[in-house]
CSV table of C-alpha atoms and ligand atoms in Angstrom, one decimal:
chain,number,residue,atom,x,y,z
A,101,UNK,CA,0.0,0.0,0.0
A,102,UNK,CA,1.4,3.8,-1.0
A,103,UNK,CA,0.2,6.7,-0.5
A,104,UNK,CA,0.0,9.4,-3.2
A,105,UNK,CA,2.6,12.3,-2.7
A,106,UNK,CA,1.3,15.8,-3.9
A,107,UNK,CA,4.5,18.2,-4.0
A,108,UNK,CA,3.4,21.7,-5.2
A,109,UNK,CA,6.6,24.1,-4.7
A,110,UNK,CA,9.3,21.8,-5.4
A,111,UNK,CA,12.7,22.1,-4.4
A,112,UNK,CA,15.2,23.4,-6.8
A,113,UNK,CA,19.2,22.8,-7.3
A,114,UNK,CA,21.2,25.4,-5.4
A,115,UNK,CA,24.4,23.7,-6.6
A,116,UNK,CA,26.0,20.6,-8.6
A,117,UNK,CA,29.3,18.8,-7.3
A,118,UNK,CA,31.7,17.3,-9.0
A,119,UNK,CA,33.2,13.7,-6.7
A,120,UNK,CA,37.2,14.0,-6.4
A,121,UNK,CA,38.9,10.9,-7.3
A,122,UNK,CA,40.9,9.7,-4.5
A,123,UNK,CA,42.2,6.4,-2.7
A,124,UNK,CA,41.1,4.8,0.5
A,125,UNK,CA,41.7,1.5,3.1
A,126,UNK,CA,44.5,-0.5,1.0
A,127,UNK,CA,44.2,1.5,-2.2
A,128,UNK,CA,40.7,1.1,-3.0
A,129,UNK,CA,39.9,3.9,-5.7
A,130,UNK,CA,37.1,5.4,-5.3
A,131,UNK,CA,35.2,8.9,-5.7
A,132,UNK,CA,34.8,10.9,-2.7
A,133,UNK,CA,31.0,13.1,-2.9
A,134,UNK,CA,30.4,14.5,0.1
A,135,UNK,CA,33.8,16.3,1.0
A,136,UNK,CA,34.6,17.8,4.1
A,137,UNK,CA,33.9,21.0,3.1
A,138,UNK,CA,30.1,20.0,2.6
A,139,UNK,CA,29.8,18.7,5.9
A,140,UNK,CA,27.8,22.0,7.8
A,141,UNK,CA,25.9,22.6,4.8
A,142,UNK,CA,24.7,19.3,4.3
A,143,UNK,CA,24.7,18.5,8.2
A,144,UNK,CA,24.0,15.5,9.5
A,145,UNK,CA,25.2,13.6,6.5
A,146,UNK,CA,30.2,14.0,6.8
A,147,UNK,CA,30.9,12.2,3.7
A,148,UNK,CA,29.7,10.0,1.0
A,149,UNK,CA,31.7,7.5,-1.2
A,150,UNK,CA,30.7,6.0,-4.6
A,151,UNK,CA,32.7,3.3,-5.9
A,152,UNK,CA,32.0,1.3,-8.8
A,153,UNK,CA,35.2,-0.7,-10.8
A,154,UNK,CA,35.3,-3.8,-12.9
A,155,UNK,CA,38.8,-4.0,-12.6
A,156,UNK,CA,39.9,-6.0,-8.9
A,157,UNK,CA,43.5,-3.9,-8.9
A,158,UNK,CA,41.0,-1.1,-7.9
A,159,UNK,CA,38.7,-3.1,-4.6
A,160,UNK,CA,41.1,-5.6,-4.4
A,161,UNK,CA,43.0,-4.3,-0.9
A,162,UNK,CA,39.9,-3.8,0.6
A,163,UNK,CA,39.9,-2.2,4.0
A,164,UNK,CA,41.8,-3.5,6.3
A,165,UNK,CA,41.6,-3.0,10.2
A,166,UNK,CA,40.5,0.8,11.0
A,167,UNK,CA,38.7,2.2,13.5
A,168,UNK,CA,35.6,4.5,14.3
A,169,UNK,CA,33.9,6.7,16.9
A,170,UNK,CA,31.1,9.1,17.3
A,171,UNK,CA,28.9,8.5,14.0
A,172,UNK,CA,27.2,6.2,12.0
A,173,UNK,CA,28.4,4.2,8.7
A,174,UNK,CA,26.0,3.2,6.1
A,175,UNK,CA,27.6,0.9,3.2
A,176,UNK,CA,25.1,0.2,0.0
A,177,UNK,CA,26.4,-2.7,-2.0
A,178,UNK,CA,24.9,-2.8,-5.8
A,179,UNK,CA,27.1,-5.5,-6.9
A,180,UNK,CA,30.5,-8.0,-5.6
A,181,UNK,CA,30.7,-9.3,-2.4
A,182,UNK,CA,32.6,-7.7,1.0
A,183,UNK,CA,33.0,-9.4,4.1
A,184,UNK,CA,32.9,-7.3,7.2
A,185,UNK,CA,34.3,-8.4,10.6
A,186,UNK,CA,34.3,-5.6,13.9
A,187,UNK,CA,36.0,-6.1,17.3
A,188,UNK,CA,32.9,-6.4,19.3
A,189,UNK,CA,33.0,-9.6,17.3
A,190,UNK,CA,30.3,-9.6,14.7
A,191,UNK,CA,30.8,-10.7,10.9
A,192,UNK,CA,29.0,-10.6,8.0
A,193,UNK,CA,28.5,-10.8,4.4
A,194,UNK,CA,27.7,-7.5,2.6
A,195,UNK,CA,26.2,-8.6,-1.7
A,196,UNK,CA,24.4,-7.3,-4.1
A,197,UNK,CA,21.7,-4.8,-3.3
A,198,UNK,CA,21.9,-5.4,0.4
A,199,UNK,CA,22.8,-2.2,3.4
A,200,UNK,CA,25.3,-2.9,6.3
A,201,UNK,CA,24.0,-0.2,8.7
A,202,UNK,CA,26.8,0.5,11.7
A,203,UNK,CA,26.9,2.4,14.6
A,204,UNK,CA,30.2,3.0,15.6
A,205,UNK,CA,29.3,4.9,19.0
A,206,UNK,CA,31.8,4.8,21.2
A,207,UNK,CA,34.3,3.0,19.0
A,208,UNK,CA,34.5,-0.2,17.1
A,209,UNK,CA,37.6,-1.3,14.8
A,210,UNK,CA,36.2,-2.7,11.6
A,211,UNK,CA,37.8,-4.4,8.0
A,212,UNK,CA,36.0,-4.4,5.3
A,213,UNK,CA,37.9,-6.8,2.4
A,214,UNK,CA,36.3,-7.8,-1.1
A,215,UNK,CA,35.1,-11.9,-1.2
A,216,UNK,CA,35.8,-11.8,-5.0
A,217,UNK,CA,38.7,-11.7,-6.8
A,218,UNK,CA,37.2,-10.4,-9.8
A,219,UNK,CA,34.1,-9.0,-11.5
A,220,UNK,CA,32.3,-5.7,-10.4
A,221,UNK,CA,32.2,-4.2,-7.1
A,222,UNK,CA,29.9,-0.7,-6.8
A,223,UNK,CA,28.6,0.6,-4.1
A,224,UNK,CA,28.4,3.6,-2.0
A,225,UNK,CA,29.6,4.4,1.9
A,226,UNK,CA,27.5,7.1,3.5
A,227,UNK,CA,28.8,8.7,6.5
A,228,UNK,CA,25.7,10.0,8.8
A,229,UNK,CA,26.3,12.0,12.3
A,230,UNK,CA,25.7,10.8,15.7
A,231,UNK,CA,24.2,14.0,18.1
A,232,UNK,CA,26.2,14.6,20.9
A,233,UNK,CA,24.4,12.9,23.8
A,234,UNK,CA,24.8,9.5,21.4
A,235,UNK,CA,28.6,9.6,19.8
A,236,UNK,CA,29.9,7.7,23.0
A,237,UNK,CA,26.7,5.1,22.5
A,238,UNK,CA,27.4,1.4,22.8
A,239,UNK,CA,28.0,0.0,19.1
A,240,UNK,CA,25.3,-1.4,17.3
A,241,UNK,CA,24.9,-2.7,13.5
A,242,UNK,CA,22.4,-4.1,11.5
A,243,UNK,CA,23.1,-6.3,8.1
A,244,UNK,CA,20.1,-5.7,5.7
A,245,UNK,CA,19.7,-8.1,3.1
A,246,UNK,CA,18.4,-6.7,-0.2
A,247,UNK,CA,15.2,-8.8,-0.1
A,248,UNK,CA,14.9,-7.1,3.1
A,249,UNK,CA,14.9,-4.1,2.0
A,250,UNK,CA,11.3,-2.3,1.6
A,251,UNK,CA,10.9,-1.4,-2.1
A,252,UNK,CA,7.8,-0.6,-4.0
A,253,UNK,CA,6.5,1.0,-7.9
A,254,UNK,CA,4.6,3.7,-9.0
A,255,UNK,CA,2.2,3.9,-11.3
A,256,UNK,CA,4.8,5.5,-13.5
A,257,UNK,CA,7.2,2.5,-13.2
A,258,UNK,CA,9.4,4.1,-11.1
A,259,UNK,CA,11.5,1.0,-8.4
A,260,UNK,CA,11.9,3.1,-5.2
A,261,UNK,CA,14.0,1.5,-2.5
A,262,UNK,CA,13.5,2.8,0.9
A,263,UNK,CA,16.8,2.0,2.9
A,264,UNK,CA,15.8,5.0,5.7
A,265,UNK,CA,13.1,6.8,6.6
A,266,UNK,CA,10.0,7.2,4.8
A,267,UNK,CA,8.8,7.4,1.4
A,268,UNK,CA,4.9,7.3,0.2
A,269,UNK,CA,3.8,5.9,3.4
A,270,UNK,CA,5.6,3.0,2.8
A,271,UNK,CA,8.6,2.7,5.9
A,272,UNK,CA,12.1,2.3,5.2
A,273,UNK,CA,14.4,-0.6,7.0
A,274,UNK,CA,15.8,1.8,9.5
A,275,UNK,CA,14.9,5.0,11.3
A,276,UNK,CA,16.8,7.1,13.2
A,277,UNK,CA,15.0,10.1,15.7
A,278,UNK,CA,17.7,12.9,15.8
A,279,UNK,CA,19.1,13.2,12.6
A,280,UNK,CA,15.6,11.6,10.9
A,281,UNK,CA,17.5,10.1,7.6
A,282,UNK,CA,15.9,9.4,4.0
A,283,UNK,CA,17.8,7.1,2.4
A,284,UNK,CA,16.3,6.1,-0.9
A,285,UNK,CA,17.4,4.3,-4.2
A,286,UNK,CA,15.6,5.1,-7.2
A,287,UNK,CA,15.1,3.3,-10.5
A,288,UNK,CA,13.4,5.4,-12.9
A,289,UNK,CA,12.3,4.2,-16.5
A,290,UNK,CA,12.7,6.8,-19.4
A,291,UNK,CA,10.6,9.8,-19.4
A,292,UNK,CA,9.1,9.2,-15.7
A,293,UNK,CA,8.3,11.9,-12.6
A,294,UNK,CA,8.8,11.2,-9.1
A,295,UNK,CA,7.7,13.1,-6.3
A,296,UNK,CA,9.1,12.8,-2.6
A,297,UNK,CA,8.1,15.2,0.5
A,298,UNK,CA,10.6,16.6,2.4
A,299,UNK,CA,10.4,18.8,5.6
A,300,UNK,CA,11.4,22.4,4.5
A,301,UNK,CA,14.4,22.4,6.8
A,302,UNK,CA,16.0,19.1,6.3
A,303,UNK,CA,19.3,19.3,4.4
A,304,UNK,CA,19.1,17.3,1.0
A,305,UNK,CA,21.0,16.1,-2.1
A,306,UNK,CA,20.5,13.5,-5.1
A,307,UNK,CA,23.2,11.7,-6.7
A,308,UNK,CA,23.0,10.1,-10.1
A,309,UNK,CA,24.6,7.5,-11.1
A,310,UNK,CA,23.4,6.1,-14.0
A,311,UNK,CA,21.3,8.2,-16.6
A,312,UNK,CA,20.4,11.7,-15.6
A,313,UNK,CA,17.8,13.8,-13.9
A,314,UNK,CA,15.9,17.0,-14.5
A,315,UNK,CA,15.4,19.0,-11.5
A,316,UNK,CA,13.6,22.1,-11.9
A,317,UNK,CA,15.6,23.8,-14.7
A,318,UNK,CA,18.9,21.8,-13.6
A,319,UNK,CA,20.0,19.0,-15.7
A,320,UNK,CA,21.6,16.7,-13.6
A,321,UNK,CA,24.0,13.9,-15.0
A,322,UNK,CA,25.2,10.9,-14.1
A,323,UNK,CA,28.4,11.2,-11.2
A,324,UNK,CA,27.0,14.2,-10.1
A,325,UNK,CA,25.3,15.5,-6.9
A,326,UNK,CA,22.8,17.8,-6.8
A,327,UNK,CA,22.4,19.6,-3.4
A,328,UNK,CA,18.7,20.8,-3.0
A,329,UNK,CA,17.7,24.0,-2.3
A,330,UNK,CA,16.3,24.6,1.2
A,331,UNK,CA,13.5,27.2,2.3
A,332,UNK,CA,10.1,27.5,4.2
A,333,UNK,CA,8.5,27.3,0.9
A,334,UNK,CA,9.6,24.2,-0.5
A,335,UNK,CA,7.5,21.4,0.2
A,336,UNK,CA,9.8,18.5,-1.8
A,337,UNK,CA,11.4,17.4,-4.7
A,338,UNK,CA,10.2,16.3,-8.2
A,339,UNK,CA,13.1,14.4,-10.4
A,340,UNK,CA,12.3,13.7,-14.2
A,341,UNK,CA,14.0,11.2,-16.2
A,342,UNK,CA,14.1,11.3,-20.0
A,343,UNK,CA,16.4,7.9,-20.0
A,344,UNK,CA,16.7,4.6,-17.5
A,345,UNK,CA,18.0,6.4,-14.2
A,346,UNK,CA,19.0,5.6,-11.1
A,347,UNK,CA,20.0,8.1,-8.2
A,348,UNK,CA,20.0,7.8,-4.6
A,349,UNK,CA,18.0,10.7,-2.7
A,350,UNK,CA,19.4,11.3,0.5
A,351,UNK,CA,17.8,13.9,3.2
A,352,UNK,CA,18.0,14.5,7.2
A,353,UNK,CA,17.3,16.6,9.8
A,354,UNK,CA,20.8,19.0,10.9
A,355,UNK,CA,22.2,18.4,14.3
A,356,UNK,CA,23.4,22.5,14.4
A,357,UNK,CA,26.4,20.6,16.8
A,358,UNK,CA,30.0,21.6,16.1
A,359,UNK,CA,31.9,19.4,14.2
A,360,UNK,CA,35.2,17.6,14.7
A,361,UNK,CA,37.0,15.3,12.7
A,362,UNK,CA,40.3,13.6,12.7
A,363,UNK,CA,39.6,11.1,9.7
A,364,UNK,CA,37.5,7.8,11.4
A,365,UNK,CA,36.2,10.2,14.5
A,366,UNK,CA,34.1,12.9,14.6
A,367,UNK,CA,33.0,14.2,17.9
A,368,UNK,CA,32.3,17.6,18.9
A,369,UNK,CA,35.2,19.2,20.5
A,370,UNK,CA,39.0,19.1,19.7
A,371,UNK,CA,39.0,17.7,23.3
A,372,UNK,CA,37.0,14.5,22.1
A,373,UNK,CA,39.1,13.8,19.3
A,374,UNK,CA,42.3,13.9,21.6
A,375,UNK,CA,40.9,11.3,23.8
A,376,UNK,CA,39.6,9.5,20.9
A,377,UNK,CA,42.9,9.3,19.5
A,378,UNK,CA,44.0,8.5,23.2
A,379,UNK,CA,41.4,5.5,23.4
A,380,UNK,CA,42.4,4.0,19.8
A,381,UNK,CA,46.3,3.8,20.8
A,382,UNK,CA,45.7,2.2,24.5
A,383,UNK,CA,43.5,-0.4,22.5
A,384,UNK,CA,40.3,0.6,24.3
A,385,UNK,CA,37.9,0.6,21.1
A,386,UNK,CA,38.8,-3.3,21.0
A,387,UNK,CA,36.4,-4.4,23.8
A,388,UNK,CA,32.9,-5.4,22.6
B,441,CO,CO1,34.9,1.5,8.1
């Protein structure tokens, strides 16, 4: 069962970004989307990843042992395989349309290494915020399966799946109260319309990575996000494909906290990351 979304003044494009190549874990190329930079204006979302490579030299390395404190990790796997083991002892295997949702609170050391040797890996790491009262939270993570993940059509043909939040009354597989994340995958056939509601002061952005997307006036190809314009106007955003698209719409609710980060921790104060940094060398984060 959905519910019909009605968005009369939708959002428009305030600005397009452009990914920067880069390397991560044991040389695992991949584009970085969110930057640093972006991190206030697109609060409570601190980075997003896309990676997508037929060729193994480029996943191969994977990610070996690393740690993190004081947010939340979302990793979306569209095709290969990656095996994930933490130090509060949990493992599992991340494939093919299926979410590993962690919460590193307080601090869990992770790997994340590729159970392929060849093939295609693509996927996408989302980096969401944790507020204050929560970064020092016991670690929790969820593996989400793709059949597990709530998905549903419109009449238009449009595949939405709803990883967070809430889209046309239908519930996504994880909600979150502070930060109130929408985490959506869309599929759209040529020459569809998709409407989604957003709450005018939730920060939002679309990436496309396959086809492109008209938003308002704003063309909007493929490796590209699209940061949405906010404003007590806008009710939510319309997207229009005129070829086979797919784009993930990502939107939450800022935290307004101060921001520190020293790579894999991001607390609040300088003061934080110190004793972060303190914990990680005197091997406290390895206790489940
Ligand atoms: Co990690």
């Amino acid at each position: 069962m959905t519910t019909a979304t009605v968005v009369a003044h939708p959002r428009g494009v305030e600005r397009l970004i452009t990914g920067q190549a880069t390397s991560d874990g044991a040389g695992v190329k991949l584009t970085r989307v969110l930057t640093q930079p972006l991190q206030r204006r697109l609060d409570p979302f601190l980075m997003l990843d896309a990676f997508g490579t037929d060729n193994p030299q480029d996943y191969i390395g994977g990610f070996p042992d690393h740690p993190h404190r004081g947010f939340e990790t979302i990793t979306y796997m569209i095709a290969g395989r990656m095996r994930h083991r933490d130090s509060a002892g949990h493992e599992g295997l991340l494939q093919n349309g299926g979410v590993q949702w962690m919460t590193a609170g307080r601090g869990v050391i992770h790997s994340e290494l590729p159970e392929q040797e060849e093939g295609r890996m693509e996927g996408f790491q989302l980096w969401l915020n944790l507020p204050g009262q929560d970064k020092m939270m016991a670690p929790w993570y969820r593996d989400i399966q793709s059949g597990d993940i709530p998905e549903f059509s419109t009449p238009q043909g449009v595949t939405v799946r709803v990883i967070a939040g809430a889209s046309h009354g239908v519930s996504g597989a994880v909600q979150r109260q502070a930060t109130q994340p929408l985490y959506l995958d869309l599929h759209l056939p040529a020459g569809a319309s998709f409407a989604q509601a957003l709450p005018p002061e939730h920060n939002a952005f679309v990436y496309v990575y396959r086809g492109e997307l008209r938003v308002g006036d704003t063309q909007v190809p493929a490796q590209r996000m699209a940061i949405l314009q906010n404003g007590a106007d806008h009710d939510g955003v319309l997207l229009r494909s005129e070829t086979p698209t797919r784009a993930l719409l990502i939107a939450g609710k800022p935290l307004k906290e101060p921001i520190a980060q020293y790579g894999p921790f991001v607390m609040n104060r300088q003061d934080e990351i110190f004793q972060a940094v303190e914990d990680f060398r005197a091997g406290r984060f390895a206790a489940p």
